[in-house]
Amino acid sequence: MRATAAAARRLVSHSPLSSSAFRSPWARHAHAAAQSELSETWSSTRSPSSRTGPQWIFLGCPGVGKGTYASRLAKFLGVPHIAMGDLVRQELSEPTPSGLKLKQLMNEGKLLPDNVILELLAKRLEAGTVAGETGFILDGFPRTRSQVEALDKVTDIELVLNLRLREDVLVMKCLGRRICSGCGTNYNIANIDVGGENGAPRIFMPPLLPPPSCANKLIIRADDTEEVVRARLNFYAEESKPVENYYRAQEKLMDFDVIGGIPETWPKLLDVVRPFMPEESLSVAAA
Ligand SMILES: Nc1ncnc2c1ncn2[C@@H]1O[C@H](COP(=O)(O)OP(=O)(O)O)[C@@H](O)[C@H]1O
């Protein structure tokens, strides 16, 4: 699909959150600002349809390992791994009055308004287009049906990988997450060995521990408390269904059960995506 500036503007105007949907003045203001800014952002960029590389999406619950596998796969494919959560955290790292309200939503495990999310993504895609990026793996976007429809207007998604893992393991994984405050690398201190009962397969995931250079700089995300993790999982279950159904109906969705740690899961993941990989990535994957 050819994405013109007009199509880009539709990405913003498509948002179901009309300014009247926001109850507080700050939110209405942010919405109005995003509308005009985003239109400008998109109209000043080259067409996203000039991308010729893979345009893939990773779906899955918090803690399932989207970031880990999406970033590994992105390296093989030679495209960027664009993690919506990282864009959000980066944006909210500077304290501003509107940012504080958004941060509060995030710390409660709630989704941020579409206009905020679409603006961040549009800016990231624009920067990528300028830098000559040919495709992307999106992680954490789209999360709602309205985000799916907005994305469809400006990209041509080929493959949607839906990572799945049982809920008790997801909670353990989220609570074990640690990030190096120095270099931003993700680790996990959870030592998971569960299952085997009631016909469920055993799941063994050893910790992913940091090297000494990161070990004393580890931080925990404010939204990785048990209460918030459970809330995020509930929100996800509710909101992901329409997204999954949309891509399933288009025959673009592939379910993938995470079966263990990286050494077991990664080769299986590569096997299932191999038929979709461009020629040049196949030789890297085979090496
Ligand atoms: N597509 C999105 N739509 C709305 N809010 C989002 C989106 N992606 C990320 N966020 C916000 O950023 C937070 C962190 O996102 P992320 O790192 O993807 O967390 P997780 O997948 O572990 O819930 C989310 O809880 C939500 O508040």
Short mmCIF file of C-alpha atoms and ligand atoms in Angstrom, two decimals:
data_model
loop_
_atom_site.label_atom_id
_atom_site.label_comp_id
_atom_site.label_asym_id
_atom_site.label_seq_id
_atom_site.Cartn_x
_atom_site.Cartn_y
_atom_site.Cartn_z
CA MET A 1 0.00 0.00 0.00
CA ARG A 2 1.29 3.43 -0.85
CA ALA A 3 1.37 5.59 2.29
CA THR A 4 1.01 9.24 1.40
CA ALA A 5 1.10 12.18 3.77
CA ALA A 6 -2.68 12.03 3.71
CA ALA A 7 -2.57 8.39 4.75
CA ALA A 8 -0.15 9.35 7.49
CA ARG A 9 -2.55 11.99 8.70
CA ARG A 10 -5.25 9.35 8.76
CA LEU A 11 -3.07 7.41 11.21
CA VAL A 12 -3.67 10.21 13.67
CA SER A 13 -7.20 11.17 12.79
CA HIS A 14 -8.13 7.52 12.90
CA SER A 15 -7.56 7.45 16.67
CA PRO A 16 -10.91 6.71 18.32
CA LEU A 17 -9.98 9.08 21.11
CA SER A 18 -11.47 12.31 19.84
CA SER A 19 -10.40 15.23 22.03
CA SER A 20 -13.78 15.17 23.77
CA ALA A 21 -13.00 11.64 24.95
CA PHE A 22 -10.39 13.06 27.32
CA ARG A 23 -11.79 14.16 30.61
CA SER A 24 -8.92 16.34 31.80
CA PRO A 25 -7.69 19.55 30.11
CA TRP A 26 -4.09 18.28 30.06
CA ALA A 27 -5.15 15.19 28.14
CA ARG A 28 -7.23 17.21 25.66
CA HIS A 29 -4.29 19.53 25.15
CA ALA A 30 -1.88 16.64 24.63
CA HIS A 31 -4.30 15.08 22.18
CA ALA A 32 -4.70 18.28 20.13
CA ALA A 33 -0.93 18.85 20.12
CA ALA A 34 -0.29 15.28 19.04
CA GLN A 35 -2.83 15.55 16.24
CA SER A 36 -1.18 18.54 14.59
CA GLU A 37 2.40 17.55 15.39
CA LEU A 38 1.91 14.02 14.16
CA SER A 39 0.38 15.17 10.91
CA GLU A 40 3.46 17.32 10.37
CA THR A 41 5.79 14.54 11.35
CA TRP A 42 4.26 12.18 8.84
CA SER A 43 3.88 14.64 6.02
CA SER A 44 7.57 15.55 6.28
CA THR A 45 8.77 12.00 6.00
CA ARG A 46 9.25 9.74 3.03
CA SER A 47 6.65 7.09 2.40
CA PRO A 48 6.94 4.19 4.86
CA SER A 49 6.01 1.95 1.93
CA SER A 50 9.54 2.59 0.62
CA ARG A 51 10.54 -0.04 3.17
CA THR A 52 11.43 -3.22 1.37
CA GLY A 53 12.60 -5.43 4.24
CA PRO A 54 10.52 -7.48 6.66
CA GLN A 55 7.74 -5.69 8.52
CA TRP A 56 6.94 -8.10 11.32
CA ILE A 57 5.13 -7.89 14.65
CA PHE A 58 5.71 -9.76 17.90
CA LEU A 59 2.64 -10.19 20.10
CA GLY A 60 2.52 -11.76 23.52
CA CYS A 61 1.87 -11.21 27.22
CA PRO A 62 4.22 -9.15 29.40
CA GLY A 63 7.15 -11.37 30.35
CA VAL A 64 6.80 -13.85 27.49
CA GLY A 65 10.17 -12.86 26.02
CA LYS A 66 9.04 -10.69 23.10
CA GLY A 67 11.94 -8.30 23.62
CA THR A 68 14.55 -11.04 23.84
CA TYR A 69 13.45 -12.91 20.72
CA ALA A 70 12.44 -9.86 18.71
CA SER A 71 15.86 -8.24 19.20
CA ARG A 72 17.70 -11.46 18.27
CA LEU A 73 15.59 -11.92 15.18
CA ALA A 74 15.94 -8.29 14.20
CA LYS A 75 19.73 -8.76 14.08
CA PHE A 76 19.33 -11.68 11.69
CA LEU A 77 16.98 -9.74 9.49
CA GLY A 78 19.06 -6.55 9.54
CA VAL A 79 16.11 -4.47 10.69
CA PRO A 80 15.54 -2.53 13.92
CA HIS A 81 13.70 -3.97 16.88
CA ILE A 82 11.22 -1.24 17.82
CA ALA A 83 9.92 -1.83 21.35
CA MET A 84 6.98 0.41 22.20
CA GLY A 85 7.63 0.07 25.94
CA ASP A 86 11.20 1.35 25.45
CA LEU A 87 9.95 4.33 23.42
CA VAL A 88 7.46 5.10 26.20
CA ARG A 89 10.04 4.81 29.00
CA GLN A 90 12.50 6.96 27.05
CA GLU A 91 9.84 9.61 26.46
CA LEU A 92 8.77 9.65 30.10
CA SER A 93 12.28 9.72 31.52
CA GLU A 94 12.20 13.53 31.64
CA PRO A 95 9.73 14.73 34.29
CA THR A 96 6.96 16.92 32.82
CA PRO A 97 3.43 17.52 34.22
CA SER A 98 1.72 15.55 31.44
CA GLY A 99 4.46 12.91 31.58
CA LEU A 100 3.78 12.34 35.27
CA LYS A 101 0.15 11.45 34.59
CA LEU A 102 1.20 9.07 31.83
CA LYS A 103 3.82 7.54 34.10
CA GLN A 104 1.15 6.95 36.71
CA LEU A 105 -0.98 5.10 34.13
CA MET A 106 2.03 3.02 33.16
CA ASN A 107 2.92 2.22 36.77
CA GLU A 108 -0.64 0.96 37.25
CA GLY A 109 -0.17 -1.36 34.29
CA LYS A 110 -2.65 0.53 32.11
CA LEU A 111 -2.30 1.32 28.44
CA LEU A 112 -1.47 4.88 27.43
CA PRO A 113 -3.84 6.80 25.11
CA ASP A 114 -3.55 5.96 21.43
CA ASN A 115 -2.63 9.51 20.42
CA VAL A 116 0.47 9.42 22.65
CA ILE A 117 1.50 6.00 21.41
CA LEU A 118 0.89 6.81 17.73
CA GLU A 119 2.93 9.97 18.01
CA LEU A 120 5.89 8.15 19.52
CA LEU A 121 5.75 5.44 16.87
CA ALA A 122 5.38 7.91 14.01
CA LYS A 123 8.48 9.78 15.17
CA ARG A 124 10.46 6.54 15.49
CA LEU A 125 9.39 5.34 12.04
CA GLU A 126 10.23 8.72 10.54
CA ALA A 127 13.72 8.66 12.07
CA GLY A 128 14.14 5.14 10.68
CA THR A 129 13.05 6.17 7.20
CA VAL A 130 15.53 9.05 7.24
CA ALA A 131 18.28 6.67 8.43
CA GLY A 132 17.50 4.26 5.57
CA GLU A 133 15.96 1.48 7.62
CA THR A 134 14.27 -1.06 5.34
CA GLY A 135 11.81 -2.69 7.74
CA PHE A 136 11.23 -3.43 11.42
CA ILE A 137 10.13 -5.83 14.08
CA LEU A 138 7.51 -4.16 16.24
CA ASP A 139 7.22 -5.32 19.84
CA GLY A 140 4.41 -4.07 22.09
CA PHE A 141 2.48 -2.46 19.24
CA PRO A 142 -0.30 -2.76 18.22
CA ARG A 143 -2.14 -3.66 21.42
CA THR A 144 -5.67 -2.59 20.55
CA ARG A 145 -7.86 -3.01 17.54
CA SER A 146 -7.74 0.74 16.89
CA GLN A 147 -3.91 0.63 16.88
CA VAL A 148 -4.03 -2.28 14.40
CA GLU A 149 -6.22 -0.32 12.05
CA ALA A 150 -4.04 2.78 12.33
CA LEU A 151 -0.92 0.74 11.54
CA ASP A 152 -2.57 -0.92 8.59
CA LYS A 153 -2.99 2.46 6.94
CA VAL A 154 0.74 3.12 6.68
CA THR A 155 2.52 -0.24 6.66
CA ASP A 156 2.29 -3.60 5.02
CA ILE A 157 2.64 -6.14 7.82
CA GLU A 158 3.68 -9.58 6.58
CA LEU A 159 3.98 -11.74 9.69
CA VAL A 160 2.64 -11.57 13.24
CA LEU A 161 4.26 -13.93 15.70
CA ASN A 162 2.14 -14.57 18.78
CA LEU A 163 4.33 -15.82 21.65
CA ARG A 164 2.53 -17.81 24.36
CA LEU A 165 3.50 -19.06 27.80
CA ARG A 166 1.53 -20.22 30.86
CA GLU A 167 0.52 -17.49 33.30
CA ASP A 168 2.32 -18.64 36.45
CA VAL A 169 5.59 -18.64 34.51
CA LEU A 170 4.85 -15.20 33.05
CA VAL A 171 4.45 -13.78 36.57
CA MET A 172 7.72 -15.36 37.73
CA LYS A 173 9.51 -14.02 34.68
CA CYS A 174 8.22 -10.45 35.15
CA LEU A 175 9.18 -10.47 38.83
CA GLY A 176 12.66 -11.74 37.95
CA ARG A 177 13.34 -9.01 35.36
CA ARG A 178 16.31 -6.74 35.98
CA ILE A 179 17.72 -3.98 33.78
CA CYS A 180 21.28 -2.63 33.83
CA SER A 181 20.95 1.08 34.52
CA GLY A 182 24.29 1.59 32.78
CA CYS A 183 23.84 -0.12 29.39
CA GLY A 184 20.11 -0.95 29.37
CA THR A 185 20.59 -4.71 28.89
CA ASN A 186 17.81 -6.93 30.25
CA TYR A 187 18.53 -9.85 32.58
CA ASN A 188 16.36 -12.24 34.57
CA ILE A 189 17.17 -13.69 37.96
CA ALA A 190 14.16 -16.07 38.07
CA ASN A 191 15.05 -19.75 38.16
CA ILE A 192 12.00 -21.43 36.66
CA ASP A 193 11.39 -25.16 36.68
CA VAL A 194 7.69 -25.98 36.66
CA GLY A 195 5.13 -28.25 35.10
CA GLY A 196 4.96 -31.80 34.06
CA GLU A 197 1.63 -32.12 35.96
CA ASN A 198 -1.77 -32.72 34.31
CA GLY A 199 -0.19 -33.38 30.96
CA ALA A 200 1.38 -29.89 30.84
CA PRO A 201 4.95 -29.91 29.55
CA ARG A 202 7.78 -29.16 31.98
CA ILE A 203 9.14 -25.64 31.54
CA PHE A 204 12.71 -25.04 32.56
CA MET A 205 14.17 -21.54 32.28
CA PRO A 206 17.44 -20.93 34.07
CA PRO A 207 18.27 -17.36 35.13
CA LEU A 208 19.88 -14.99 32.65
CA LEU A 209 22.45 -13.45 34.97
CA PRO A 210 24.41 -10.23 34.33
CA PRO A 211 28.17 -10.09 33.83
CA PRO A 212 30.16 -8.46 36.68
CA SER A 213 30.18 -5.12 34.77
CA CYS A 214 26.37 -4.84 35.07
CA ALA A 215 25.81 -6.77 38.33
CA ASN A 216 25.90 -3.78 40.67
CA LYS A 217 23.81 -1.53 38.41
CA LEU A 218 20.63 -3.62 38.22
CA ILE A 219 17.26 -1.92 38.60
CA ILE A 220 13.68 -3.19 38.68
CA ARG A 221 10.95 -1.56 36.60
CA ALA A 222 8.38 0.26 38.74
CA ASP A 223 5.60 -1.72 37.03
CA ASP A 224 7.15 -5.12 37.77
CA THR A 225 5.47 -5.63 41.15
CA GLU A 226 3.23 -8.70 41.53
CA GLU A 227 0.03 -6.63 41.77
CA VAL A 228 0.81 -4.59 38.66
CA VAL A 229 2.10 -7.59 36.71
CA ARG A 230 -1.19 -9.44 37.35
CA ALA A 231 -3.15 -6.33 36.32
CA ARG A 232 -1.09 -6.04 33.11
CA LEU A 233 -1.71 -9.70 32.32
CA ASN A 234 -5.46 -9.20 32.78
CA PHE A 235 -5.49 -6.08 30.59
CA TYR A 236 -3.46 -7.92 28.00
CA ALA A 237 -5.82 -10.91 27.91
CA GLU A 238 -8.79 -8.57 27.34
CA GLU A 239 -7.18 -6.31 24.78
CA SER A 240 -5.09 -8.72 22.78
CA LYS A 241 -7.97 -10.90 21.58
CA PRO A 242 -9.29 -8.44 18.95
CA VAL A 243 -5.70 -7.87 17.74
CA GLU A 244 -5.03 -11.59 17.45
CA ASN A 245 -8.39 -12.17 15.75
CA TYR A 246 -7.72 -9.43 13.21
CA TYR A 247 -4.39 -10.88 12.12
CA ARG A 248 -5.68 -14.46 12.32
CA ALA A 249 -8.49 -13.55 9.93
CA GLN A 250 -5.86 -12.11 7.56
CA GLU A 251 -3.86 -15.36 7.88
CA LYS A 252 -0.82 -13.43 9.09
CA LEU A 253 -0.80 -14.70 12.68
CA MET A 254 1.42 -17.55 13.79
CA ASP A 255 1.08 -18.89 17.35
CA PHE A 256 4.34 -19.93 18.98
CA ASP A 257 4.60 -21.65 22.36
CA VAL A 258 7.73 -20.72 24.31
CA ILE A 259 9.04 -24.09 25.46
CA GLY A 260 11.88 -23.19 27.80
CA GLY A 261 14.96 -21.01 27.99
CA ILE A 262 16.68 -19.31 25.07
CA PRO A 263 18.81 -22.36 24.05
CA GLU A 264 15.71 -24.51 23.46
CA THR A 265 13.32 -21.85 22.22
CA TRP A 266 15.50 -19.84 19.83
CA PRO A 267 16.26 -22.64 17.31
CA LYS A 268 12.56 -23.60 17.22
CA LEU A 269 11.59 -19.98 16.62
CA LEU A 270 14.09 -19.69 13.80
CA ASP A 271 12.65 -22.82 12.22
CA VAL A 272 9.11 -21.46 12.16
CA VAL A 273 10.04 -18.06 10.72
CA ARG A 274 12.57 -19.41 8.20
CA PRO A 275 10.02 -19.67 5.37
CA PHE A 276 9.31 -15.94 5.74
CA MET A 277 12.92 -14.79 5.89
CA PRO A 278 14.49 -12.94 2.97
CA GLU A 279 17.22 -14.82 1.11
CA GLU A 280 20.12 -12.82 2.56
CA SER A 281 19.00 -13.45 6.16
CA LEU A 282 18.75 -17.19 5.54
CA SER A 283 22.49 -17.48 5.01
CA VAL A 284 23.14 -15.65 8.31
CA ALA A 285 20.65 -17.90 10.13
CA ALA A 286 22.31 -21.00 8.70
CA ALA A 287 25.79 -19.92 9.87
N1 LIG B 1 0.92 -0.18 22.26
C1 LIG B 1 0.76 0.40 23.46
N2 LIG B 1 -0.41 1.05 23.75
C2 LIG B 1 -0.60 1.66 24.92
N3 LIG B 1 0.31 1.67 25.93
C3 LIG B 1 1.50 1.04 25.71
C4 LIG B 1 1.77 0.38 24.47
N4 LIG B 1 3.01 -0.15 24.54
C5 LIG B 1 3.48 0.16 25.76
N5 LIG B 1 2.58 0.87 26.48
C6 LIG B 1 2.74 1.38 27.87
O1 LIG B 1 4.06 1.11 28.30
C7 LIG B 1 4.06 0.14 29.37
C8 LIG B 1 5.26 -0.73 29.26
O2 LIG B 1 5.19 -1.42 28.03
P1 LIG B 1 6.06 -2.75 27.79
O3 LIG B 1 7.48 -2.52 28.12
O4 LIG B 1 5.72 -3.25 26.43
O5 LIG B 1 5.52 -3.67 28.95
P2 LIG B 1 4.91 -5.08 29.07
O6 LIG B 1 4.85 -5.77 27.73
O7 LIG B 1 5.84 -5.76 30.00
O8 LIG B 1 3.56 -4.76 29.66
C9 LIG B 1 2.71 -0.56 29.27
O9 LIG B 1 2.29 -1.13 30.50
C10 LIG B 1 1.81 0.62 28.83
O10 LIG B 1 1.54 1.48 29.91
#
